[in-house]
Tab-separated table of C-alpha atoms and ligand atoms in Angstrom:
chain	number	residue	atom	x	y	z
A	710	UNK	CA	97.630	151.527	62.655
A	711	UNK	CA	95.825	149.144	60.329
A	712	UNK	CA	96.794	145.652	59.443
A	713	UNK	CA	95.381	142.734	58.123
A	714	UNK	CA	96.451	140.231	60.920
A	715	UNK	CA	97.351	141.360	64.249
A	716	UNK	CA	99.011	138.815	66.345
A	717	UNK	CA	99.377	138.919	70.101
A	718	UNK	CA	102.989	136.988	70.976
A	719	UNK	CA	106.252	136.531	69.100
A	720	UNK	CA	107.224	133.054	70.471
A	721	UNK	CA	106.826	129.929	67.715
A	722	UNK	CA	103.271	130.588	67.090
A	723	UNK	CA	103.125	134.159	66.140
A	724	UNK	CA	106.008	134.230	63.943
A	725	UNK	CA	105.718	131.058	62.050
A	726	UNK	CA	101.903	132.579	61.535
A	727	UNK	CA	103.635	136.272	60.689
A	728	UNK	CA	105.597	134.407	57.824
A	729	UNK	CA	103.699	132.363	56.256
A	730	UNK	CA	100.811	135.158	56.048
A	731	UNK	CA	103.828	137.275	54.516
A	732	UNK	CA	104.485	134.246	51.746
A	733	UNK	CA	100.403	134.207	51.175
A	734	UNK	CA	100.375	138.045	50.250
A	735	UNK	CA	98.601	138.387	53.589
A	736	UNK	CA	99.712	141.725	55.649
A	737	UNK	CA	100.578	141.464	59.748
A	738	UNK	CA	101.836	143.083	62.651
A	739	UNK	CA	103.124	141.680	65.858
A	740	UNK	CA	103.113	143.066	69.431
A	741	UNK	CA	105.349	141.234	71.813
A	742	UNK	CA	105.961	142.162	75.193
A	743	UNK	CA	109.577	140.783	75.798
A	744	UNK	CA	112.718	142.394	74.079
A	745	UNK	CA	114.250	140.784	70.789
A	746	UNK	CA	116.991	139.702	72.870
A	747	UNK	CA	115.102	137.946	75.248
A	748	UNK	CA	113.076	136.057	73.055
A	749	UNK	CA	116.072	134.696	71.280
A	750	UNK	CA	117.737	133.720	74.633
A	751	UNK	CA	115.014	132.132	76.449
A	752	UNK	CA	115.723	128.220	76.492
A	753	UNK	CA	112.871	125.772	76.100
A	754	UNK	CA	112.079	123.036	73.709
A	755	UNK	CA	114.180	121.672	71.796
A	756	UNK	CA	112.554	118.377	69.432
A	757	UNK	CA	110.726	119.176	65.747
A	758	UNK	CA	108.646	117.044	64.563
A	759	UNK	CA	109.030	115.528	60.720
A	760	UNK	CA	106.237	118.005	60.097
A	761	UNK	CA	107.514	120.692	61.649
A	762	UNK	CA	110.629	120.634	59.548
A	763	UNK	CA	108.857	119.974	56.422
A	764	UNK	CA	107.082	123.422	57.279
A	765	UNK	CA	110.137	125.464	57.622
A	766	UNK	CA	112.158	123.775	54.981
A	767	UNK	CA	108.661	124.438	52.591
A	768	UNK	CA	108.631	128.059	53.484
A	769	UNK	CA	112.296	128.891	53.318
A	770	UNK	CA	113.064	129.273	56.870
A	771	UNK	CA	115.620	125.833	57.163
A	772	UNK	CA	118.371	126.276	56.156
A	773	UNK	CA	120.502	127.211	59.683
A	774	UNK	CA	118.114	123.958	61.001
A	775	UNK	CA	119.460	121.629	58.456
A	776	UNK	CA	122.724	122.680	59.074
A	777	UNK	CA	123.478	123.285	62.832
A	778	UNK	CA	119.892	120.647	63.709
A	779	UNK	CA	120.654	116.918	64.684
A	780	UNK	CA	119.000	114.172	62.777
A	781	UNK	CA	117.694	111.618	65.103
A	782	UNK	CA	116.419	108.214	63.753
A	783	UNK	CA	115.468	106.628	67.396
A	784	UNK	CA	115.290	107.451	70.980
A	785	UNK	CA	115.978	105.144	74.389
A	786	UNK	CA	113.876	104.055	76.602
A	787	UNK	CA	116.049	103.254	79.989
A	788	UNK	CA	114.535	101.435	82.805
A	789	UNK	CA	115.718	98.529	85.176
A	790	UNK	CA	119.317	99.237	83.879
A	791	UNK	CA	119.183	98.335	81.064
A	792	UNK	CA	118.690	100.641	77.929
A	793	UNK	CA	116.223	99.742	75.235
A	794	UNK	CA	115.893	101.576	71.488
A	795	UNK	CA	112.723	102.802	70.054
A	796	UNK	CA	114.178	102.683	66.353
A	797	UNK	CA	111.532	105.498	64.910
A	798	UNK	CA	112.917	105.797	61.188
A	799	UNK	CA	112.791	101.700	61.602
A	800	UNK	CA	109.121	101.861	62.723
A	801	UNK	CA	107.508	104.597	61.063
A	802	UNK	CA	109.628	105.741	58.138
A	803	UNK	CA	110.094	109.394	59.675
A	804	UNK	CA	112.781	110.987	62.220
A	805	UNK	CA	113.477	113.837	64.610
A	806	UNK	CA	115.310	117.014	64.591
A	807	UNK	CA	116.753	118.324	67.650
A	808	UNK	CA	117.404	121.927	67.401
A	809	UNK	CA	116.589	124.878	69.972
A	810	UNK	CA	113.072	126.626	69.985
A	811	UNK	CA	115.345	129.985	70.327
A	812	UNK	CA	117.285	128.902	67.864
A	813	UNK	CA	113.719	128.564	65.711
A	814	UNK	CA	112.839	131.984	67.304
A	815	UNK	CA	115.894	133.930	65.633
A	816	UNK	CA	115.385	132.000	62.199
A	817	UNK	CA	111.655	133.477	61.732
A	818	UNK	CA	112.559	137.503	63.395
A	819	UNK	CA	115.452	137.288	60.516
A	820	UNK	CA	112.990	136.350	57.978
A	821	UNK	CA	109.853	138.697	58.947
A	822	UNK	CA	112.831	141.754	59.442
A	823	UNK	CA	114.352	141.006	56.174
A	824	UNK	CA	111.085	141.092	54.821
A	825	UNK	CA	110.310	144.127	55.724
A	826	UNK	CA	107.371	142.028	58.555
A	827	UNK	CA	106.693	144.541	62.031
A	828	UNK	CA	107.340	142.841	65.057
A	829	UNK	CA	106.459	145.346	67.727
A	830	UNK	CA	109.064	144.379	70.850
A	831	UNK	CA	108.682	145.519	74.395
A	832	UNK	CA	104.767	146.187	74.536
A	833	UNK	CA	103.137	146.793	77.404
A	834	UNK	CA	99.320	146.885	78.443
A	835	UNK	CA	97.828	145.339	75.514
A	836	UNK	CA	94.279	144.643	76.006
A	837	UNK	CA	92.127	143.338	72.895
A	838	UNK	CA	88.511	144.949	71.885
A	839	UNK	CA	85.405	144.510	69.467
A	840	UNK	CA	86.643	140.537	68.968
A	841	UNK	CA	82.659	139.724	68.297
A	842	UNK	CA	82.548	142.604	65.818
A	843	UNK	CA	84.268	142.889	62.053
A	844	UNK	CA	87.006	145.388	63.654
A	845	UNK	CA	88.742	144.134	66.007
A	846	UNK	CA	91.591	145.813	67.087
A	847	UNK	CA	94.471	145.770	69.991
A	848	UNK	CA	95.673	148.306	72.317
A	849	UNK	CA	98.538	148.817	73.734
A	850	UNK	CA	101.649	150.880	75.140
A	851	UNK	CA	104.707	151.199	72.787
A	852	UNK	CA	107.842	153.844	73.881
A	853	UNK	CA	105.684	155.529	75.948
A	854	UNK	CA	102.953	155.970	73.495
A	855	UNK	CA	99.313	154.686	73.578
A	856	UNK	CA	99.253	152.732	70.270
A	857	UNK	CA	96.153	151.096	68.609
A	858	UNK	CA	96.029	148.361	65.983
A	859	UNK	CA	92.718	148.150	63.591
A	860	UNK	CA	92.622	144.519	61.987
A	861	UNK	CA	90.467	142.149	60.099
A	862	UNK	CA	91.620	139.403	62.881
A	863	UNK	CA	93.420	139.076	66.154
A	864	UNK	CA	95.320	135.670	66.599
A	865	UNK	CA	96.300	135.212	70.313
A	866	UNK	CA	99.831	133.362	69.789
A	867	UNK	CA	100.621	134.783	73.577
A	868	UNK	CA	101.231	131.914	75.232
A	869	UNK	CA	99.828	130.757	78.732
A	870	UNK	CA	100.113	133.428	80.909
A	871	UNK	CA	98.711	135.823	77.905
A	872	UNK	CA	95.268	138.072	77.763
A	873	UNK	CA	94.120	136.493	74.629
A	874	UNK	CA	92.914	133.191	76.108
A	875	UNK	CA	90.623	135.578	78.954
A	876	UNK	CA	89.370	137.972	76.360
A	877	UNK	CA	87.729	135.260	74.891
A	878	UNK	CA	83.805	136.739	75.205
A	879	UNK	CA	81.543	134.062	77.095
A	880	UNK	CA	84.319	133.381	79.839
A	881	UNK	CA	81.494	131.566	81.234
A	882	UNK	CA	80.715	128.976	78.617
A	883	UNK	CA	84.385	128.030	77.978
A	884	UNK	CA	85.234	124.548	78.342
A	885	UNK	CA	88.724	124.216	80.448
A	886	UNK	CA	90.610	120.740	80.700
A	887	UNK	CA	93.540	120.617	82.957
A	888	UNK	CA	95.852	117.850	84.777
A	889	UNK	CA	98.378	119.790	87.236
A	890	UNK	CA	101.396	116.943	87.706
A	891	UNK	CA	102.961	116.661	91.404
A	892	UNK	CA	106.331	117.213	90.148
A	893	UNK	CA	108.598	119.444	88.341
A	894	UNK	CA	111.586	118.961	85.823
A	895	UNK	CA	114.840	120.026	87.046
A	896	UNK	CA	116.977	121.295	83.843
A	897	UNK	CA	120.145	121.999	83.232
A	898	UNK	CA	122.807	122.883	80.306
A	899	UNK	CA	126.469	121.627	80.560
A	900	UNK	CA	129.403	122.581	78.704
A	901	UNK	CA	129.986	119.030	77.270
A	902	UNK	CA	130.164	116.860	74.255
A	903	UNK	CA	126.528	114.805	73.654
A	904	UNK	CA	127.106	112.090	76.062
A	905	UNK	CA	124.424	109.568	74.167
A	906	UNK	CA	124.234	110.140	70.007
A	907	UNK	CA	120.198	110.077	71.082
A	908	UNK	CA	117.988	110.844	73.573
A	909	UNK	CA	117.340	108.598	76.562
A	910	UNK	CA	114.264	109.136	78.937
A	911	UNK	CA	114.667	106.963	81.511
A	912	UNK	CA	112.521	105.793	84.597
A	913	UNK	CA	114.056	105.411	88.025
A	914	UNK	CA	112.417	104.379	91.579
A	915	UNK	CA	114.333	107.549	92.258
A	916	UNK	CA	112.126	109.409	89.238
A	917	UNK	CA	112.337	110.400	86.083
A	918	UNK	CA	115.595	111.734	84.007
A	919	UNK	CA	115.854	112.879	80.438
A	920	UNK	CA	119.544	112.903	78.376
A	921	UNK	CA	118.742	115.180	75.071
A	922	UNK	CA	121.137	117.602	73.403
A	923	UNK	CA	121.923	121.506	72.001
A	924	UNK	CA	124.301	121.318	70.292
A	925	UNK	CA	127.895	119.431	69.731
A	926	UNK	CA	129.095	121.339	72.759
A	927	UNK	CA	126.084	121.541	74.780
A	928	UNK	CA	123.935	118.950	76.339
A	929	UNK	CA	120.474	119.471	78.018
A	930	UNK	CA	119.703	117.363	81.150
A	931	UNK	CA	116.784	116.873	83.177
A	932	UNK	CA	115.484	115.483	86.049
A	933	UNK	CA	111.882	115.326	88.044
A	934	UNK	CA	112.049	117.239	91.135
A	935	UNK	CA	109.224	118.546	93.175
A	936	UNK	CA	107.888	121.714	91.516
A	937	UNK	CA	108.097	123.844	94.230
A	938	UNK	CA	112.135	123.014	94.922
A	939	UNK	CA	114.566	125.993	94.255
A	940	UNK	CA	117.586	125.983	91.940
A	941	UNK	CA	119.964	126.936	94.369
A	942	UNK	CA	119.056	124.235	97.228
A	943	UNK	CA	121.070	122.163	94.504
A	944	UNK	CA	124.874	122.019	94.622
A	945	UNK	CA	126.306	121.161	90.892
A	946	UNK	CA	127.765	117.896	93.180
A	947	UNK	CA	124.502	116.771	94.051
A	948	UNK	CA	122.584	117.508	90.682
A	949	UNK	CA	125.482	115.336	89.058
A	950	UNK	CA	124.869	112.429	91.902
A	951	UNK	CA	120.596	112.795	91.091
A	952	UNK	CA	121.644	112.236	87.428
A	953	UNK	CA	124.174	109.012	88.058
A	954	UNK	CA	122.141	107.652	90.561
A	955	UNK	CA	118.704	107.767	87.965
A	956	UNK	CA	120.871	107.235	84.489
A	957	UNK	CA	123.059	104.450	86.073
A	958	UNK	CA	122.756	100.847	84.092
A	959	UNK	CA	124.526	97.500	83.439
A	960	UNK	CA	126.454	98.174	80.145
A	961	UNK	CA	128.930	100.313	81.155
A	962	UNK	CA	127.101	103.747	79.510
A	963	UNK	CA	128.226	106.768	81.664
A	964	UNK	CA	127.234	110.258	81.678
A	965	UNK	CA	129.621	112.778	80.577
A	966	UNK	CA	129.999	115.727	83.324
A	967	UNK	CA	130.501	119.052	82.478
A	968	UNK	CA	130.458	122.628	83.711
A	969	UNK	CA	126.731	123.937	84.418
A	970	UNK	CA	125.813	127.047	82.885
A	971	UNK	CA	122.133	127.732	82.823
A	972	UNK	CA	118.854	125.387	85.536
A	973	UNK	CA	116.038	125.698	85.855
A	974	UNK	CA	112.550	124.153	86.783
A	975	UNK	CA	109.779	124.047	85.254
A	976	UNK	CA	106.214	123.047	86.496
A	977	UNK	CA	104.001	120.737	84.974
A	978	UNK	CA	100.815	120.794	83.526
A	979	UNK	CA	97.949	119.020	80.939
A	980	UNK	CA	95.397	121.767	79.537
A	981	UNK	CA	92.929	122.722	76.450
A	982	UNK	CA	90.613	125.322	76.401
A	983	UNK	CA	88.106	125.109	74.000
A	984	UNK	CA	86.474	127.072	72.240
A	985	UNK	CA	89.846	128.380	70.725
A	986	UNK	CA	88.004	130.889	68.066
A	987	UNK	CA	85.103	133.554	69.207
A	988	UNK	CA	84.411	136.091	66.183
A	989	UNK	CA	87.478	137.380	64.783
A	990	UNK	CA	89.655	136.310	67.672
A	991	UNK	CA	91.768	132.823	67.202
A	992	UNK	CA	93.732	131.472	70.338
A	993	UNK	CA	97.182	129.386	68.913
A	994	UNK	CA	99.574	127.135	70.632
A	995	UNK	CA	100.581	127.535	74.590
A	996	UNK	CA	97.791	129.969	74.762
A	997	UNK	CA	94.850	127.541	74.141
A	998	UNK	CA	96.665	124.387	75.392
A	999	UNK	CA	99.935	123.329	77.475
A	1000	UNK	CA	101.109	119.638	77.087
A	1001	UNK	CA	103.916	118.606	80.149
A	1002	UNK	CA	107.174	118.180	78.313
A	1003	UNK	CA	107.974	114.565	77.940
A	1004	UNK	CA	106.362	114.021	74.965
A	1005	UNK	CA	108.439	117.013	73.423
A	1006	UNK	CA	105.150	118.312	71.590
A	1007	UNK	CA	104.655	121.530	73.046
A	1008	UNK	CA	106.570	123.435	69.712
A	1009	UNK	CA	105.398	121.093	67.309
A	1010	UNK	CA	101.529	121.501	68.747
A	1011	UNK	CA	101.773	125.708	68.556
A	1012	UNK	CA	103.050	124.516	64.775
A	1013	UNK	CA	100.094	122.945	63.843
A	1014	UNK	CA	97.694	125.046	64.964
A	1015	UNK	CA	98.891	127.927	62.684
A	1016	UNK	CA	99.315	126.081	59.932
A	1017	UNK	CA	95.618	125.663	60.031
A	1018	UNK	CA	95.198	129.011	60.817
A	1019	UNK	CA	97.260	130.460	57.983
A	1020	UNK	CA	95.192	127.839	55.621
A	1021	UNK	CA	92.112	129.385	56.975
A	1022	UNK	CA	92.952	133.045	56.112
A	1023	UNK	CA	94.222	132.289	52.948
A	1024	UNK	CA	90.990	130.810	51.741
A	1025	UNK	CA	89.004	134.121	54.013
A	1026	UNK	CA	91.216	136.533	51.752
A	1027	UNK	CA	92.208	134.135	48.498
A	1028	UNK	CA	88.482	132.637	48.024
A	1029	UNK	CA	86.248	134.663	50.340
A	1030	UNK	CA	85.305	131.631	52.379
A	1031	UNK	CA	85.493	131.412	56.238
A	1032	UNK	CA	84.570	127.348	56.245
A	1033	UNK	CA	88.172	126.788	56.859
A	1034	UNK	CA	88.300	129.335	59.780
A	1035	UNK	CA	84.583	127.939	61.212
A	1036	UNK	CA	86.166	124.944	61.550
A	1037	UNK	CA	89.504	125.400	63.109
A	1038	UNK	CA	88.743	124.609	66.830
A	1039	UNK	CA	87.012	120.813	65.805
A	1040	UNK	CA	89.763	120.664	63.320
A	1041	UNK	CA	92.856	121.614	65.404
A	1042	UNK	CA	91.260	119.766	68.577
A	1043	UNK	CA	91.853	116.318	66.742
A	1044	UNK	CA	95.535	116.728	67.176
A	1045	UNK	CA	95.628	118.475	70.089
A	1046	UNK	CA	94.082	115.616	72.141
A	1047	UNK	CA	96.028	113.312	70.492
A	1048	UNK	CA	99.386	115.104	71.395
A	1049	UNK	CA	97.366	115.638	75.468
A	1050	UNK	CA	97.342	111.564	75.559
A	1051	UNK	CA	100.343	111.063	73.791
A	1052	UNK	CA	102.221	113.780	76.524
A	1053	UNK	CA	100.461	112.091	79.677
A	1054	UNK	CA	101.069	108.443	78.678
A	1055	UNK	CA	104.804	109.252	78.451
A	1056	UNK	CA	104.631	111.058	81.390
A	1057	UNK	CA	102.540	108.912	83.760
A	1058	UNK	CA	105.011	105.713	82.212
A	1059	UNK	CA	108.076	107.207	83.329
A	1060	UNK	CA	107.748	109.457	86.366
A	1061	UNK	CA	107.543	108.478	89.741
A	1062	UNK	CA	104.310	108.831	91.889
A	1063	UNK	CA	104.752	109.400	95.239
A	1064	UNK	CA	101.035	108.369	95.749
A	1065	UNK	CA	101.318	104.834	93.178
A	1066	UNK	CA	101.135	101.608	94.997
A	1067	UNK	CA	103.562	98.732	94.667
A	1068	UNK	CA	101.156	97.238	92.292
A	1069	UNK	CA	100.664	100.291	90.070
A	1070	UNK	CA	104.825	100.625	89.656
A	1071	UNK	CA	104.746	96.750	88.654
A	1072	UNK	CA	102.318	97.704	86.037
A	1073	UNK	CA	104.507	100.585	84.900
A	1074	UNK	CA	107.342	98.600	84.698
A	1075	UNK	CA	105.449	96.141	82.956
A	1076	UNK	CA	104.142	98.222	80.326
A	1077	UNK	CA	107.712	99.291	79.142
A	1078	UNK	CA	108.303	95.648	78.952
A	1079	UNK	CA	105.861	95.590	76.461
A	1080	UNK	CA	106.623	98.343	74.652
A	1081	UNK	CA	110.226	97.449	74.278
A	1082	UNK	CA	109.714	93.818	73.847
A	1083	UNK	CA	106.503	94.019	71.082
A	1084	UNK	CA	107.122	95.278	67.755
A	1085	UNK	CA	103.516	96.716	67.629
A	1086	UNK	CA	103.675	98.710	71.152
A	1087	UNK	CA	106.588	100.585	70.214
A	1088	UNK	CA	105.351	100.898	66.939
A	1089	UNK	CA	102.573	103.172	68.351
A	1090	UNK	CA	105.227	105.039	70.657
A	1091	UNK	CA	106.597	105.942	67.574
A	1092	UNK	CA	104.311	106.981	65.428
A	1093	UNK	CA	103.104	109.314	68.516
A	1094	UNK	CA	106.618	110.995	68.846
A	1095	UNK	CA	107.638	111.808	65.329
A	1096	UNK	CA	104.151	113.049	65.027
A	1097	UNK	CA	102.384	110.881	62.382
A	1098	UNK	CA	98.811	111.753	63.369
B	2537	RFL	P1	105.204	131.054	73.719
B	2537	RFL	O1	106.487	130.467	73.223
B	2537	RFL	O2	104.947	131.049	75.162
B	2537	RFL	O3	105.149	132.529	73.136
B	2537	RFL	C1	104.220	133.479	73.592
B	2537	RFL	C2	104.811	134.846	73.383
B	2537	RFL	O4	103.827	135.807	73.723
B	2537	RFL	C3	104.418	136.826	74.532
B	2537	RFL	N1	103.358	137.439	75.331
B	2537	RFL	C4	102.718	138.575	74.965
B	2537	RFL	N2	102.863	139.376	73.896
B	2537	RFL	C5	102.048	140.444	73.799
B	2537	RFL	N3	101.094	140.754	74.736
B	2537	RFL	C6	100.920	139.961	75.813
B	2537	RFL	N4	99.994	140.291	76.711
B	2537	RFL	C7	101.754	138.828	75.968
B	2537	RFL	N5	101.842	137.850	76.887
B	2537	RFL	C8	102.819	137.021	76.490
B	2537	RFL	C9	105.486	136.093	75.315
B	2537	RFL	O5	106.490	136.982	75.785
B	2537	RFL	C10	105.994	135.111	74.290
B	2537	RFL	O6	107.088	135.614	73.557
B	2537	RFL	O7	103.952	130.336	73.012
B	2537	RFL	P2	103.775	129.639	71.589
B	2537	RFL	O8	104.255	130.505	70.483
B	2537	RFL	O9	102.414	129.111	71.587
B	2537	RFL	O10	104.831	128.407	71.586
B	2537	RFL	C11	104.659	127.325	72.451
B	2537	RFL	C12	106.022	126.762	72.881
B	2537	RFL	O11	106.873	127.829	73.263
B	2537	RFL	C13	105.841	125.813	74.044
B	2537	RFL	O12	104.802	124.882	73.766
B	2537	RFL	C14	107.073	124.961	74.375
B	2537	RFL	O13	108.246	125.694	74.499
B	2537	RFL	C15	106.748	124.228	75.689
B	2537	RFL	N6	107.930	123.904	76.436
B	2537	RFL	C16	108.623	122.806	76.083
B	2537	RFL	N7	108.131	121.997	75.108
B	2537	RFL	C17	108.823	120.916	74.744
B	2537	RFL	O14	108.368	120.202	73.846
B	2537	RFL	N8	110.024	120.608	75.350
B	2537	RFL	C18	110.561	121.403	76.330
B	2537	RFL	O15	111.631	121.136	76.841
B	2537	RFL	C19	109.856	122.541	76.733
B	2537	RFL	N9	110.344	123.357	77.697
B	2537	RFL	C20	108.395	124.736	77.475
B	2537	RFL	C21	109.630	124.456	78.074
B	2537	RFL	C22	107.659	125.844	77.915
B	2537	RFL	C23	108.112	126.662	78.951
B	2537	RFL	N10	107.269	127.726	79.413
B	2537	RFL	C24	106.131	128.121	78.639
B	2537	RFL	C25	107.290	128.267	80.686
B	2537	RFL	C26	110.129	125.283	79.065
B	2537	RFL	C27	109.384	126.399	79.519
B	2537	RFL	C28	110.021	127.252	80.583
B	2538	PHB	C1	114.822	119.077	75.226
B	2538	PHB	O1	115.847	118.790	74.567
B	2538	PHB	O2	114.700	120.149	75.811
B	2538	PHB	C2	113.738	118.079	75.324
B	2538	PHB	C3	113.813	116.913	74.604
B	2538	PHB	C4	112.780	115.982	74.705
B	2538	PHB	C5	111.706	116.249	75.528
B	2538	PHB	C6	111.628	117.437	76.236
B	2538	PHB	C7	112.648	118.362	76.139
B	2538	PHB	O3	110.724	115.329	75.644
């Protein structure tokens, strides 16, 4: 097989990249190793940037967002019990959608299928060659068959745990950065009406818990835990005690219960690898980079980077110039590490350290103070959460 494009991953990255190659005349094929079905199932993010609605509106893949997404103009900050808001469309002109990655996920498979786009599901084996050479190409295992793909690029969009990021040539020279948190987030999904019209992280001595939302009938709930705890050491009794005990304030708020239908927990971690482009290979979103999830950038982030990307290739095939491409990893970088200190200052102001001394969780109570009490400190906040950077 020959494409243009081949791209390693159908999550966010790869298929917002897929599509907007597709509206830029550019041809691509996807391999992915999970099943349709599981792509569009698997539960994870849930908050788009300004920007990354103005992408999918701009490129015709909005329309269920604006419809079945939640506008959010602010966000609150809970600590102390009492509950303070961060009005963001007050403070920086922009706002929030929340809507479900997966829900994202089935939006751009429609759109590539209905255009005709090949999204290879349930791969197995793939292993990239010739990335330092003008023909790269991917192999890989497809219904039993030993498949090849021939292409003028390979973008790894395959997330963490995928081979893109360690077929990068010059292992040795690569640059990793990583900050491995000593907790977890405990999440869960409950049959329920939103019990807050926004989302409220809020800091506890007990730790950390975060109210967001799915959907009108579905809320999303988290709560720190240590990383290596197991789902089922929790009884649905206690997780709804953890959640009173950390949510609980002066004005009478209360959590709505409902029944529990999906948990899980999820570890962790701050990372960039740099460089994130050798030869004709391109690392995107989870795969270069991981931000922990309190900053709710990890979506927007794999966004971003493809953008650039798809920029990059349309000048390469549009205008015959790689400058945009040479300069992807110093020009994605910039708001990478932005989004890296945005994600660890909301996570190290909010989470419980086992290790922090009295002093240090005076200062971290302090520093809410003075975000929620000066008009220029949450000014900041803001700008860093809707994404204006
Ligand atoms: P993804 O979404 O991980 O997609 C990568 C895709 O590549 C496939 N793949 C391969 N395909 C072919 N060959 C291989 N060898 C392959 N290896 C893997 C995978 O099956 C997958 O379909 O990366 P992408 O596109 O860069 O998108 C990034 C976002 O998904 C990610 O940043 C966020 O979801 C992070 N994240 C969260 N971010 C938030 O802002 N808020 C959250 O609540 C939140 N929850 C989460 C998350 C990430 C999680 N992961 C990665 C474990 C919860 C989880 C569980
Ligand atoms: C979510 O709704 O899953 C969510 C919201 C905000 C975050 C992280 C996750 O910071």
């Amino acid at each position: 097989m020959r494409t243009q494009v081949a791209i390693i991953g159908a999550g966010p990255a790869g298929l917002l990249l897929s599509h907007l190659l597709h509206l830029d005349g550019i041809e691509s094929v996807i391999v992915e190793t999970r099943s349709r079905a599981d792509i569009e199932a698997t539960i994870r993010a849930g908050v788009l940037e300004q920007g990354t609605m103005d992408i999918l509106n701009e490129s015709g893949v909005g329309q269920r967002m604006r419809g079945q997404g939640a506008l959010h103009h602010g966000f609150e900050l809970a600590f102390g019990g009492k509950r303070h808001r961060i009005d963001l469309t007050g403070l920086t002109g922009k706002a929030i959608t929340v809507y479900p990655q997966h829900e994202v996920i089935k939006d751009l498979v429609a759109a590539r299928l209905a255009a005709d786009g090949q999204i290879l599901f349930e791969v197995s084996d793939v292993a990239l060659h010739g990335v330092d050479t003008q023909t790269p190409s991917a192999t890989f295992m497809h219904n039993g068959e030993a498949r090849s793909i021939e292409a003028d690029f390979v973008i790894g969009c395959d997330g963490y745990h995928g081979v893109s990021r360690p077929a990068m040539p010059a292992q040795e020279q690569r640059k990793n950065f990583q900050r491995i948190y000593p907790f977890g987030w405990f999440g869960i999904l409950v049959e329920s009406a939103p019990s807050s019209e926004e989302l409220i992280y809020a800091r506890h001595e007990r730790g950390f818990a975060l109210v967001s939302t799915r959907s009108p009938t579905v809320q999303r709930l988290y709560f720190q835990c240590d990383p290596a705890d197991h789902v089922d050491n929790w009884s649905d009794d206690q997780i709804w005690a953890e959640l009173h005990a950390r949510l609980e304030n002066h004005d009478g708020w209360k959590l709505a219960e409902g029944k529990i239908f999906q948990k899980n927990i999820i570890g962790m971690r701050s990372f960039v690898s740099t460089p994130m482009q050798s030869g004709r290979l391109f690392l995107a979103g989870d795969s270069a980079h991981i931000v922990p999830p309190t900053g709710a950038k990890g979506m927007n982030l794999a966004v971003s980077d493809v953008k650039l990307l798809a920029h990059g290739l349309e000048q390469f095939y549009k205008k015959g110039s790689g400058e945009r491409l040479a300069s992807y990893t110093d020009d994605a970088l910039k708001r990478i590490w932005r989004a890296e200190y945005f994600s660890w200052t909301m996570t190290r102001l909010l989470h419980t350290f086992a290790e922090a001394t009295p002093f240090e969780r005076e200062m971290q109570r302090a520093e809410l103070e003075n975000i929620v009490t000066s008009r220029a400190m949450a000014t900041a906040l803001a700008e860093n959460y809707v994404g204006a950077f």
